XYZ file of C-alpha atoms in Angstrom:
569
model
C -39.799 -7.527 -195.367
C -38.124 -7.066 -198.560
C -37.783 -10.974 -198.618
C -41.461 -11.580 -198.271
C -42.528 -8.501 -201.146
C -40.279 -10.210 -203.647
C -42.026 -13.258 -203.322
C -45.465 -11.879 -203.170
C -44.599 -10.418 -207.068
C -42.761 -13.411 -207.707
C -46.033 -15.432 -206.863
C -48.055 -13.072 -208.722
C -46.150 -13.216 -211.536
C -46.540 -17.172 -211.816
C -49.975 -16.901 -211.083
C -50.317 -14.390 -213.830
C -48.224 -16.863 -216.026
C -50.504 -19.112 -215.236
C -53.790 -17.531 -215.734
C -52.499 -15.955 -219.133
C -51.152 -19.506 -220.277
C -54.522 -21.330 -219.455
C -56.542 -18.908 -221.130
C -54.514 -19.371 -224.110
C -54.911 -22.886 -224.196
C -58.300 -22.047 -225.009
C -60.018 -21.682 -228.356
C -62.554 -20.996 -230.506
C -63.480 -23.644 -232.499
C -65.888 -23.068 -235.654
C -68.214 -26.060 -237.923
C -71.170 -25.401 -239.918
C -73.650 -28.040 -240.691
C -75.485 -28.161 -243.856
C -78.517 -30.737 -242.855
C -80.474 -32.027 -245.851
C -81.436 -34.896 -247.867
C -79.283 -37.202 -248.717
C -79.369 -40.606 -251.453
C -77.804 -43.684 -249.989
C -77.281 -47.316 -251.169
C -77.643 -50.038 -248.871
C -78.545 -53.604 -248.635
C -79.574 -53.467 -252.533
C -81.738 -50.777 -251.815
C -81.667 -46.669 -252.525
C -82.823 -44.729 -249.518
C -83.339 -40.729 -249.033
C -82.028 -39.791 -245.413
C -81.646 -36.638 -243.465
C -77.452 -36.260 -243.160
C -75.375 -33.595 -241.938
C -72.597 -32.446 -244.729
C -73.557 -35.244 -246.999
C -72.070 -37.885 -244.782
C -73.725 -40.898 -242.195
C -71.564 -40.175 -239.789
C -72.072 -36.449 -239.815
C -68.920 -34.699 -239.285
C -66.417 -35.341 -236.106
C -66.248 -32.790 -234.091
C -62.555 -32.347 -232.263
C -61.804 -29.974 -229.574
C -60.060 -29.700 -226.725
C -61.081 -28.848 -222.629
C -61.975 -25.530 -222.341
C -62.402 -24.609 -226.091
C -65.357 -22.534 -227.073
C -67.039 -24.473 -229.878
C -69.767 -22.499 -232.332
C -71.571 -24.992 -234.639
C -73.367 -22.915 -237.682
C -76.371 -25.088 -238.524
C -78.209 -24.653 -241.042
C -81.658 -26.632 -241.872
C -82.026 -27.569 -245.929
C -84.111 -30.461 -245.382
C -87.838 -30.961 -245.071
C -88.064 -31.911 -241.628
C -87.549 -29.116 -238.442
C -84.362 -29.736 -236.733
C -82.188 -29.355 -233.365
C -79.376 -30.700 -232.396
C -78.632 -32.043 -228.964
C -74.714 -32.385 -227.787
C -75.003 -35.464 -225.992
C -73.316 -34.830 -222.388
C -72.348 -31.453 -222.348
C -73.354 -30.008 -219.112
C -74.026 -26.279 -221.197
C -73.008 -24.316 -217.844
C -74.678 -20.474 -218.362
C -75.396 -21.904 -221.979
C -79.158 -24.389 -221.305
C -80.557 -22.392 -224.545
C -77.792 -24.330 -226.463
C -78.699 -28.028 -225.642
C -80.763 -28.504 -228.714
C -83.614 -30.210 -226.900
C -86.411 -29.639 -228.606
C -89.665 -27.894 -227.089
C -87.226 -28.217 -223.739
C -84.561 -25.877 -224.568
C -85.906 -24.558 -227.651
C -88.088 -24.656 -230.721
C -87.178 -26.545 -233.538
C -84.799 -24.597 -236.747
C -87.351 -24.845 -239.157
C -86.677 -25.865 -242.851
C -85.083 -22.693 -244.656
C -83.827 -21.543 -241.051
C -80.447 -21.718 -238.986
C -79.361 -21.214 -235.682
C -75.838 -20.717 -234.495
C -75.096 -23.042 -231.266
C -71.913 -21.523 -229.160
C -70.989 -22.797 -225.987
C -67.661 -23.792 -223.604
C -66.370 -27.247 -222.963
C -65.292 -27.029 -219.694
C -64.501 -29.726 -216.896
C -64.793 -32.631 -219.210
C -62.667 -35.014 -221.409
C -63.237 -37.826 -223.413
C -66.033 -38.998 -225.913
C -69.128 -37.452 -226.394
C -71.395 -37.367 -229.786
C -74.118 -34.895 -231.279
C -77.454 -36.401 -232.741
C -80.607 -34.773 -233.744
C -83.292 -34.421 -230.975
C -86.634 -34.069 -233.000
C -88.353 -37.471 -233.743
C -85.979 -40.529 -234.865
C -84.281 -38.294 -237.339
C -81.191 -39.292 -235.151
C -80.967 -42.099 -236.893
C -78.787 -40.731 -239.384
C -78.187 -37.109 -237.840
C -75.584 -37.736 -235.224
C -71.475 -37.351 -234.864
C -68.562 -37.932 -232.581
C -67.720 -34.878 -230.427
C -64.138 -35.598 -229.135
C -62.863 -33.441 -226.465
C -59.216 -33.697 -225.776
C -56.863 -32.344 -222.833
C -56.276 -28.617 -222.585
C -52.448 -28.410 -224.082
C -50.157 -29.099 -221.839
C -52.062 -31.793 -220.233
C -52.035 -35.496 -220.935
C -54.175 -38.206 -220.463
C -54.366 -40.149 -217.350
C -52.799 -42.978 -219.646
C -49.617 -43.413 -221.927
C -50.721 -41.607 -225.030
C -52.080 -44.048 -228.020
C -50.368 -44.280 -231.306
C -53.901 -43.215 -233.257
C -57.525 -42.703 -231.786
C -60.210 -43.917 -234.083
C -64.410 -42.942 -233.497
C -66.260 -46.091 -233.700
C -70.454 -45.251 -234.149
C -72.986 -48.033 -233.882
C -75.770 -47.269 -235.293
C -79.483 -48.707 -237.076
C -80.616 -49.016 -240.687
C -83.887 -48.757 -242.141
C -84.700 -49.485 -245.531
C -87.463 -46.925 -245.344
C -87.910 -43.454 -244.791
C -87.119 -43.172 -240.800
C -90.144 -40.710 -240.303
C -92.579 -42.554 -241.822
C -91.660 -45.582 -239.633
C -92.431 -43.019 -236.776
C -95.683 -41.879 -237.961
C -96.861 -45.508 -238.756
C -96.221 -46.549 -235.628
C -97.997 -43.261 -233.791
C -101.226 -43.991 -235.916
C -101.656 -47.280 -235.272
C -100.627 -46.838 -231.594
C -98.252 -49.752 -231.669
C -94.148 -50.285 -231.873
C -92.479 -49.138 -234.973
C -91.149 -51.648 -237.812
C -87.842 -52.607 -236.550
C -84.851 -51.589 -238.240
C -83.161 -53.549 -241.113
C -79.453 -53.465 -240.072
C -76.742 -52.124 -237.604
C -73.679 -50.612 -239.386
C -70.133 -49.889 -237.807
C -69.102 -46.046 -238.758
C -72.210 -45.819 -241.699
C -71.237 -49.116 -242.880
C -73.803 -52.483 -242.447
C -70.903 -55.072 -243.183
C -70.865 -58.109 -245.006
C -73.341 -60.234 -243.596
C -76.233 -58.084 -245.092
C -77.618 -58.853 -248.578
C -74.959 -56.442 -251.024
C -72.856 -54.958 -248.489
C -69.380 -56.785 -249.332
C -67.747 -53.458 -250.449
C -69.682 -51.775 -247.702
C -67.427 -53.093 -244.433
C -65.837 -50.581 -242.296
C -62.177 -51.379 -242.155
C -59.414 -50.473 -239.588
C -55.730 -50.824 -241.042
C -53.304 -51.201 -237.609
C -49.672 -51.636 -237.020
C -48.366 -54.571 -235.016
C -47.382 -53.381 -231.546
C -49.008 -50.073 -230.991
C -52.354 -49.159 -229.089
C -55.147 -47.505 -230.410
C -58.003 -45.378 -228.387
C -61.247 -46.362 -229.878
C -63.696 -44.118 -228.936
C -66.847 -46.593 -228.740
C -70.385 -44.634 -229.699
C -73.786 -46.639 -229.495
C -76.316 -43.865 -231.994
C -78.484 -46.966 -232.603
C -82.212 -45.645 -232.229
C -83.725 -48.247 -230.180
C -80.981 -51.654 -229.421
C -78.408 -51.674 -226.992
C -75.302 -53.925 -228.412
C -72.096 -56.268 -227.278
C -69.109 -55.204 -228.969
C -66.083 -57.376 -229.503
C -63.043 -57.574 -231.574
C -61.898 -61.288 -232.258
C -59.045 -62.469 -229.923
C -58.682 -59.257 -228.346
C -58.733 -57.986 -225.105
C -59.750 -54.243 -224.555
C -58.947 -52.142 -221.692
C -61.978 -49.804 -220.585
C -60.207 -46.371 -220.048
C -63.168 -43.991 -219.624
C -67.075 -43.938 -220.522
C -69.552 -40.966 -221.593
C -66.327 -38.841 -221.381
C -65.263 -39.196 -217.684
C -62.174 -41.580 -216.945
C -62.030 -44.737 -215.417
C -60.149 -47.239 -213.409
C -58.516 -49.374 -216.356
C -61.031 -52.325 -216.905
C -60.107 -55.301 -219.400
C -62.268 -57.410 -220.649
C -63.182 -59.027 -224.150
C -66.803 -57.448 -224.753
C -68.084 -54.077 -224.181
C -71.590 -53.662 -223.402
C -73.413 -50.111 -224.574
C -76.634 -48.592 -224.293
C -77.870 -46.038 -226.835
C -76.221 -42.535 -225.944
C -73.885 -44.180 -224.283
C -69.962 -44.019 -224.951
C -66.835 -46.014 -224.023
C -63.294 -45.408 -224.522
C -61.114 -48.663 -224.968
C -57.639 -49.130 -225.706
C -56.979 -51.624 -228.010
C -53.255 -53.103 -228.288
C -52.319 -54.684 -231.471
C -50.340 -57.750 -229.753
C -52.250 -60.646 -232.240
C -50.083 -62.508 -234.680
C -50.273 -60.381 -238.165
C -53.330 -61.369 -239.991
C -57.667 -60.117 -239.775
C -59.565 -59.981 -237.224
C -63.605 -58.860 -237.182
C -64.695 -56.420 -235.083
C -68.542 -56.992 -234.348
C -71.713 -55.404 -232.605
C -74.274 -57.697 -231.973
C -77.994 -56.853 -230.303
C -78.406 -56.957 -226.493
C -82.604 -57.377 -226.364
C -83.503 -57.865 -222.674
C -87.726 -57.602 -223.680
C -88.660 -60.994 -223.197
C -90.832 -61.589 -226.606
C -90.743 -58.418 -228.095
C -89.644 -58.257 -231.660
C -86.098 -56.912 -232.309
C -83.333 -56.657 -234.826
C -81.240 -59.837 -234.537
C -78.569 -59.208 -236.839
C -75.139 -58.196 -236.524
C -73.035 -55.836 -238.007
C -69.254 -56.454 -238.597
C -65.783 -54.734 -239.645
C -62.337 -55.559 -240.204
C -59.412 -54.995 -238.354
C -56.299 -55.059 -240.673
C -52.501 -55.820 -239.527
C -50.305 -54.056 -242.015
C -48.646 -57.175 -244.178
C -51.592 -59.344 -243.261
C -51.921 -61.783 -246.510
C -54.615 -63.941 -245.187
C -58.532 -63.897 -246.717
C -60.222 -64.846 -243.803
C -60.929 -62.766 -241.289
C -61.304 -64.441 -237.885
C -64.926 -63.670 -235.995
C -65.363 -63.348 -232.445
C -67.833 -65.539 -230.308
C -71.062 -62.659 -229.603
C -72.709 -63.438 -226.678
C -76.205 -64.149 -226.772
C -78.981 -61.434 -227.455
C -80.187 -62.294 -223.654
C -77.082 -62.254 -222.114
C -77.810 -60.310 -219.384
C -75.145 -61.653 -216.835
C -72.796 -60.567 -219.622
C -74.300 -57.226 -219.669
C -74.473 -56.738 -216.264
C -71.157 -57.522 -215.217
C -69.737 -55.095 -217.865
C -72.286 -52.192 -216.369
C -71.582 -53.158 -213.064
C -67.786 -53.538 -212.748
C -66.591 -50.052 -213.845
C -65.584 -47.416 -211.626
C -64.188 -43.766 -211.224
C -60.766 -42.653 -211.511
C -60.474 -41.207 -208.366
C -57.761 -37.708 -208.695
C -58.184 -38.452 -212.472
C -58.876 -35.412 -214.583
C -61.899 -33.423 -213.495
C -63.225 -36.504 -210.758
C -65.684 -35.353 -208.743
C -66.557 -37.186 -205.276
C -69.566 -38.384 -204.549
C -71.363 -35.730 -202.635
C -72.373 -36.797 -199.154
C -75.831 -35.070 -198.070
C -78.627 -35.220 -199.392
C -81.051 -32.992 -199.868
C -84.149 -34.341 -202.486
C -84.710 -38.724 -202.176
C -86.361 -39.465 -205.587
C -87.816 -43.362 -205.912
C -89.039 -43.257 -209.603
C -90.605 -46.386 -211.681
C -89.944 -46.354 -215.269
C -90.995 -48.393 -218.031
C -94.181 -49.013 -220.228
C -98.169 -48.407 -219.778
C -101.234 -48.492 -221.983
C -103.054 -45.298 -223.109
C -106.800 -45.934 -224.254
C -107.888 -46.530 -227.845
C -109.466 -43.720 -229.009
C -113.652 -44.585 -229.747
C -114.377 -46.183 -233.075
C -110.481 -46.857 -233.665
C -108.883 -49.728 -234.272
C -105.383 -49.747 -231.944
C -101.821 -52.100 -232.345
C -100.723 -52.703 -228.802
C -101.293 -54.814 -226.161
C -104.952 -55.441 -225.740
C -105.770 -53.246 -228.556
C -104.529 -50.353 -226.790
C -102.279 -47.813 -227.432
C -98.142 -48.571 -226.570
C -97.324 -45.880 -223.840
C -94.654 -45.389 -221.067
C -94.299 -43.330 -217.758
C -91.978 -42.466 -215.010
C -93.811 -42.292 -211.586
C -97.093 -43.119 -213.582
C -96.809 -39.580 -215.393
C -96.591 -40.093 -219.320
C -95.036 -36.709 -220.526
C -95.658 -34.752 -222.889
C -93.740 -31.774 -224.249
C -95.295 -28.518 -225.380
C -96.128 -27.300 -228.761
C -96.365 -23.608 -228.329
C -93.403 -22.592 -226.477
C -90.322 -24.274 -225.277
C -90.093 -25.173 -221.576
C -87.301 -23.013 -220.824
C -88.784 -19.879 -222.736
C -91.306 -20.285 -220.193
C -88.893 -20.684 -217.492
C -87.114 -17.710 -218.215
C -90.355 -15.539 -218.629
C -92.228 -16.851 -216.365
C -95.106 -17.792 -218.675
C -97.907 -19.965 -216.724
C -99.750 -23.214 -218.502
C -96.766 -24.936 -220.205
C -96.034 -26.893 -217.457
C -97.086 -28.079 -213.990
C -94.451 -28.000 -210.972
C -95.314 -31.556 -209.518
C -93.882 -34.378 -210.367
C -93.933 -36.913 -207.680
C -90.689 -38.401 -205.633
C -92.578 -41.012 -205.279
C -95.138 -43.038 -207.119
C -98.985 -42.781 -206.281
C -98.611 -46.694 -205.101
C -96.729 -48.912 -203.841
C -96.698 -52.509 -205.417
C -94.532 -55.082 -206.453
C -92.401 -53.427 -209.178
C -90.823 -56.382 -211.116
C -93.553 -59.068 -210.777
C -95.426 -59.478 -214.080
C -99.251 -60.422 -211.927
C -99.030 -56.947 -211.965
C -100.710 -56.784 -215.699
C -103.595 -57.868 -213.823
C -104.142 -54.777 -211.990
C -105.656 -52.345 -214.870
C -105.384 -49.262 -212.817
C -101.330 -49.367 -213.201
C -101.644 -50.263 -216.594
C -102.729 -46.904 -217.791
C -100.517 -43.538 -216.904
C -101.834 -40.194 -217.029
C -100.380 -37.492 -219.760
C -98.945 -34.640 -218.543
C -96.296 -32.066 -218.882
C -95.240 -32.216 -215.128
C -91.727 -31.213 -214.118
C -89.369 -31.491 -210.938
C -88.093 -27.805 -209.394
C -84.587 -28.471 -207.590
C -83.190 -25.414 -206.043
C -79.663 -24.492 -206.871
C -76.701 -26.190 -205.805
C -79.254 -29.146 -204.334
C -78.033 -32.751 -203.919
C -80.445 -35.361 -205.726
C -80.504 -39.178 -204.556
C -82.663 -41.136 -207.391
C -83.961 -44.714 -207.496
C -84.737 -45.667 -211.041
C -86.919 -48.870 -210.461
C -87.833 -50.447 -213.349
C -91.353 -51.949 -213.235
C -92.796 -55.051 -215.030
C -95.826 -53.229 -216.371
C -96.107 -54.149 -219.945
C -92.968 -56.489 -220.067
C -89.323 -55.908 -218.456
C -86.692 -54.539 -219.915
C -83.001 -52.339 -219.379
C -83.400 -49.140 -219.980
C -81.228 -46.835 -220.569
C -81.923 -42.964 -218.687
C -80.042 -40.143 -220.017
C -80.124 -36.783 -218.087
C -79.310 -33.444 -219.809
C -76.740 -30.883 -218.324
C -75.555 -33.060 -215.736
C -73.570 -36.169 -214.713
C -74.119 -38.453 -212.028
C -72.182 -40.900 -209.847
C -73.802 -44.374 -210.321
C -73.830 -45.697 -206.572
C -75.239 -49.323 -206.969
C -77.558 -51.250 -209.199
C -78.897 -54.489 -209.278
C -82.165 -57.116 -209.574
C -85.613 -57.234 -208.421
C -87.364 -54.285 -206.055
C -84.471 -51.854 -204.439
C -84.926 -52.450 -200.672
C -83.468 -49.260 -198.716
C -82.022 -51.281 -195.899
C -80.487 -54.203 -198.128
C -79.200 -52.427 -201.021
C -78.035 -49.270 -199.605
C -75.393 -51.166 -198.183
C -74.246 -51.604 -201.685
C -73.436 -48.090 -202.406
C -69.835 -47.364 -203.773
C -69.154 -43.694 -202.306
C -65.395 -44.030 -202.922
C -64.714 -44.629 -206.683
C -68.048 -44.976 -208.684
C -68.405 -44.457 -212.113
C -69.653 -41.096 -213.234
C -72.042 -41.048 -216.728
C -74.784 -39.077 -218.007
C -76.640 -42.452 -219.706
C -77.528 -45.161 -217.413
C -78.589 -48.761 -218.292
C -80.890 -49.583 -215.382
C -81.221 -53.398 -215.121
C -84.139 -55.064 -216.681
C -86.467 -55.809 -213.927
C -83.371 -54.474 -211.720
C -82.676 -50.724 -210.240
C -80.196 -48.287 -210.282
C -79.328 -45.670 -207.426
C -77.182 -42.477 -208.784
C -76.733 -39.499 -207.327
C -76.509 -35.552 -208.573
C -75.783 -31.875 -208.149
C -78.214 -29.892 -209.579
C -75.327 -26.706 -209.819
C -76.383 -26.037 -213.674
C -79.729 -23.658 -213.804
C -82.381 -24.218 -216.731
C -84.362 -26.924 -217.923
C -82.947 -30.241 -218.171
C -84.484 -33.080 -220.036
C -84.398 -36.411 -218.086
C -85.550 -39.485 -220.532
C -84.943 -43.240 -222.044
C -82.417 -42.920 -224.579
C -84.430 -45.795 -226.625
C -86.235 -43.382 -228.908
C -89.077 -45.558 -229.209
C -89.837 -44.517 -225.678
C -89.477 -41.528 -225.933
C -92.827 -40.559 -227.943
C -94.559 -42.344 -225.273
C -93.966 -40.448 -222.724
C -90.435 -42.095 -220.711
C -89.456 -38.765 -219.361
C -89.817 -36.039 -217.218
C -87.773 -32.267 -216.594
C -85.513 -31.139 -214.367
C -85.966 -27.289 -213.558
C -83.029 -25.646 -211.563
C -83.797 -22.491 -210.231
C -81.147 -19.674 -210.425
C -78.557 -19.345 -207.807
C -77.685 -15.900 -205.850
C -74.637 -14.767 -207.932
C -74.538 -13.932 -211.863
C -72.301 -17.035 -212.341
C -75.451 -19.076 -211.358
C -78.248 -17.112 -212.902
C -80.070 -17.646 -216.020
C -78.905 -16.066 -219.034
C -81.068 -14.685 -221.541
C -81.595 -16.709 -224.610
C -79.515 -15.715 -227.816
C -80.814 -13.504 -230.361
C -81.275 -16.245 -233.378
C -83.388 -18.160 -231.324
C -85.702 -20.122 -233.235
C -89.388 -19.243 -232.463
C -92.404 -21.942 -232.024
């Protein structure tokens, strides 16, 4: 008896040990963010941006698992601000998401709002960007989250980790670009360069001194944490005569892939390591566009930096081979090939039952010229997009989960579809000649999923318009990717496809052009979660819809009340 007590306090005692020890592991971690206007040179030209802290990249945010981070932000600049941290699930924090008119109103210019919430259950790469407009084309960051102390990675530990942001130039003011193209009902100007980390490289017209530049030692490997913030182009990334080795992607780890080209979607991430086992000299790193829109206008440039061997002497950097900008078999393969490390950190298996079957079309539609206007898209209509044939639109008065929470009627309707209103051939262009698919009603329609529910979604991209990869971000959640590939999903064929063993888990997914995807969620997070392209040009035209999760039946799965600084509408 006496035996047994002593190890009952000797087992509380560890436990204690260990509960005390975990909890200390834990901190709070404290930015502000100063966002205002900002005077930049760039391909011989001066241009005023919105920046966060006077830099493009904003700031890097580093913490660890289970840190508490509080991010002070305060709004200088003309335009009305939030900021959305790109993968965070925000459990018992959905006020804190930063997406605007969905989780909140906008900070307006002379406000601030205080975002504080815990980083729990995930590791990796994730990155902040503004979520109002295409001001994210300069307001976004890295958000690193490393293991708790004490823990490692599921890898031998690099000798340096370096953030490496894609992202899109304009040599013009970002909003107007965004307002041209919503009067004239057509696609915006595309953008005059892609820059590595700020930088265009030296390709553009007076951008020699403006190349990003990695110095490296011979022999060691280096974590590059791989960010696509590019507004509206997805992009192959190389590094000359390199291999990489794929060690995780939007901050949830992976089975080691290697391979010579990444392929990334915007919102997107992917962790690579890179070993420095090249004879000494320079080598270009490169992101070139991946444009899947047969005849759509696009940005074919590429941007390039330098990677450096210490005692390198040579002038000549070498430059890798890009694949082409319709190098979809490239793309694909990279997309298709990666999958979950299974008893990694923080893996989560697929969940078996079902309870909600989703089939959802996504892509582009028409909405009507307005009388006596004159209208820039196809058949002098207006550009517009839809999931399910619903074109949302968010609300202007209140946010949808201030609604939510107070149960205020007429700022959304409960009903969008699991299926679409008909059935046709999905990825066969004749379909243009069917004008009542062409043209998707606007609405502000939402899904309900009760707590805890398992969600099985088809994302079927549709041919309506043109074809083209898409890439579908959900807020507060990730989801096991179970299969994807081309043409219309057929249930009996492709379900036999499904990887229920090791897929990859993201929260951005590039669904195929003219292909599908299949993932699969728990919907264990209550509040209002955003579902939408992550190609902002879409994203004004409607490519998106809401998720709202109903409370659960204990406090640890109930809706909080929102925080006090809240902006207001």
């Amino acid at each position: 008896m006496a035996h047994n007590v002593l190890l009952l306090a000797l087992s509380s005692a560890l436990l204690a040990l260990l509960v005390s020890t975990n909890l200390a592991s834990a901190a709070i971690v404290q930015y502000s963010f100063e966002i205002k206007n900002l005077t930049v040179q760039r391909l011989c030209h001066q241009q005023v941006i919105a920046a966060v802290n006077g830099t493009l990249p904003g700031p890097t945010i580093d913490v660890r698992e289970g840190d508490t981070l509080v991010v002070h932000v305060f709004n200088k600049s003309p335009y009305n601000f939030t900021i959305h941290w790109h993968g965070v699930f925000h459990i018992l924090t959905p006020w804190t998401d930063g997406a605007s008119m969905i989780t909140q109103c906008p900070i307006q210019p002379g406000h601030s709002f205080t975002y504080k919430f815990q980083i729990t259950k995930q590791e990796g790469t994730l990155w902040w960007h503004a979520h109002v407009q295409f001001l994210r084309a300069t307001v976004h960051g890295a958000l690193i989250i490393r293991p708790r102390l004490g823990n490692s990675y599921p890898f031998a530990k690099p000798y340096k980790e370096i953030p490496i942001l894609i992202g899109e130039w304009w040599n013009s003011s970002i909003i107007d670009v965004e307002n041209a193209a919503i009067v004239s009902g057509g696609a915006p100007t595309v953008s005059d360069a892609y820059t590595i980390n700020g930088l265009p490289g030296d390709l553009y017209s007076c951008s020699q001194n403006q190349t990003y530049e990695l110095r490296v030692t011979k022999g060691k490997t280096y974590l590059l944490r791989i960010i696509n913030a590019a507004l509206n182009n997805q992009h192959f990334f190389k590094i000359a005569n390199h291999n990489m080795t794929v060690v995780a992607v939007d901050a949830t780890y992976t089975t080691p892939y290697v391979t010579d080209v990444v392929a990334i979607a915007p919102g997107q991430t992917v962790d690579v390591l890179l070993c420095t086992d090249r004879p000494i000299g320079s080598y270009h790193m490169a992101a070139s566009p991946y444009a899947s829109a047969v005849g759509a206008p696009f940005d074919n440039t590429t941007t390039r930096g330098i990677v450096v061997y210490d005692g390198d002497t040579s002038s000549t950097p070498t430059m890798p081979v890009m694949p082409a900008f319709n190098d979809t078999p490239t793309a694909h393969k990279f997309h298709s090939n990666l999958t979950g490390l299974v008893g990694g950190p923080h893996w989560v298996p697929v969940p078996r039952h079902v309870d909600e079957h989703m089939f959802v079309t996504i892509g582009l539609a028409l909405d009507r010229c307005q009388a006596n206007a004159t209208c820039a898209g196809p058949a002098g209509q207006r550009f517009s997009a839809s999931m399910n044939n619903v074109s949302f639109v968010a609300p202007t008065k209140l946010s949808m989960l201030q609604a939510v929470y107070y149960g205020v009627n007429g700022i959304y309707t409960p009903d969008f579809p699991n299926q679409p209103p008909i059935r046709f051939d999905y990825t066969n262009a004749s379909v243009n000649s069917d004008l009542s698919l062409l043209f998707a009603p606007k609405s502000t329609s939402v899904k309900p999923l009760k707590y805890n529910s398992t969600v099985e979604m088809v994302l079927q991209n549709t041919a309506i318009i043109g074809v083209e990869n898409h890439p579908m971000h959900i807020h507060g959640f990730n989801f096991h990717v179970l299969a994807q590939g081309f043409g219309n999903y057929k249930p009996t064929r492709d379900s036999l496809k499904f990887n229920l063993v090791n897929p990859q888990i993201r929260n951005t997914i590039a669904v195929p052009v003219g292909g599908w995807a299949v993932i699969r969620f728990t919907a264990n997070n209550p509040g209002a979660w955003f579902m939408h392209c992550h190609l902002d040009v879409h994203l004004p035209w409607g490519l998106g819809t809401v998720f709202i999760v109903e409370n659960g039946s204990t406090p640890s799965s109930t809706l909080p009340p929102p925080p006090s600084d809240l902006p207001q509408c």
